[in-house]
Tab-separated table of C-alpha atoms in Angstrom:
chain	number	residue	atom	x	y	z
A	1	UNK	CA	-14.855	-6.566	3.051
A	2	UNK	CA	-18.676	-5.775	1.584
A	3	UNK	CA	-18.771	-2.308	0.271
A	4	UNK	CA	-20.837	0.253	1.802
A	5	UNK	CA	-20.423	2.701	-1.115
A	6	UNK	CA	-19.166	3.095	-4.672
A	7	UNK	CA	-17.396	6.231	-5.218
A	8	UNK	CA	-15.693	5.317	-8.563
A	9	UNK	CA	-14.476	2.223	-10.507
A	10	UNK	CA	-11.215	2.392	-8.507
A	11	UNK	CA	-12.366	3.962	-5.184
A	12	UNK	CA	-14.702	2.292	-2.868
A	13	UNK	CA	-15.796	2.654	1.087
A	14	UNK	CA	-16.352	-0.517	3.183
A	15	UNK	CA	-16.428	-2.106	6.582
A	16	UNK	CA	-13.255	-4.328	7.247
A	17	UNK	CA	-13.706	-7.415	10.022
A	18	UNK	CA	-13.796	-5.456	12.191
A	19	UNK	CA	-16.738	-3.674	11.562
A	20	UNK	CA	-14.688	-0.099	10.832
A	21	UNK	CA	-15.746	1.879	7.833
A	22	UNK	CA	-12.008	1.967	5.779
A	23	UNK	CA	-11.674	3.768	1.913
A	24	UNK	CA	-9.784	1.530	-0.143
A	25	UNK	CA	-8.810	2.082	-3.752
A	26	UNK	CA	-7.108	-0.711	-6.363
A	27	UNK	CA	-7.615	-0.518	-10.188
A	28	UNK	CA	-10.974	-1.330	-11.327
A	29	UNK	CA	-12.434	-2.561	-7.290
A	30	UNK	CA	-15.959	-0.648	-8.077
A	31	UNK	CA	-16.476	-1.297	-11.060
A	32	UNK	CA	-20.597	-3.061	-11.795
A	33	UNK	CA	-20.465	-3.161	-8.201
A	34	UNK	CA	-22.798	-2.956	-5.511
A	35	UNK	CA	-23.285	-1.602	-1.792
A	36	UNK	CA	-23.503	-4.966	0.023
A	37	UNK	CA	-20.972	-6.813	-2.499
A	38	UNK	CA	-17.992	-8.275	-1.554
A	39	UNK	CA	-14.602	-6.270	-2.669
A	40	UNK	CA	-11.961	-8.834	-4.548
A	41	UNK	CA	-8.843	-8.268	-1.692
A	42	UNK	CA	-6.183	-9.023	-4.238
A	43	UNK	CA	-6.904	-6.085	-6.635
A	44	UNK	CA	-6.038	-3.619	-3.340
A	45	UNK	CA	-3.678	-1.396	-3.283
A	46	UNK	CA	-4.240	1.358	-0.759
A	47	UNK	CA	-6.336	1.068	2.341
A	48	UNK	CA	-7.254	4.637	4.409
A	49	UNK	CA	-8.128	4.219	7.959
A	50	UNK	CA	-10.381	7.073	9.254
A	51	UNK	CA	-8.154	8.499	12.709
A	52	UNK	CA	-10.338	6.737	15.185
A	53	UNK	CA	-9.782	3.656	13.996
A	54	UNK	CA	-5.852	4.162	13.479
A	55	UNK	CA	-6.008	5.800	17.068
A	56	UNK	CA	-7.582	2.142	18.509
A	57	UNK	CA	-6.420	-0.545	16.489
A	58	UNK	CA	-2.160	0.733	17.393
A	59	UNK	CA	-2.826	2.895	20.249
A	60	UNK	CA	-1.348	6.431	18.626
A	61	UNK	CA	-2.710	9.549	19.304
A	62	UNK	CA	-0.671	11.260	16.711
A	63	UNK	CA	0.508	9.905	12.866
């Protein structure tokens, strides 16, 4: 995953392998990082997908 925006030391917005935007959380995941750098995926604790991504990937209307 490639970082789009660092929100704080523990939260970043990134592009996943499919080019979809995700918000990821993890202790220190954004510390000292800049947009364009890769995320250490072992540090990811939570991953948030947009509603449109969930519909596209899982084919569900409501979660």
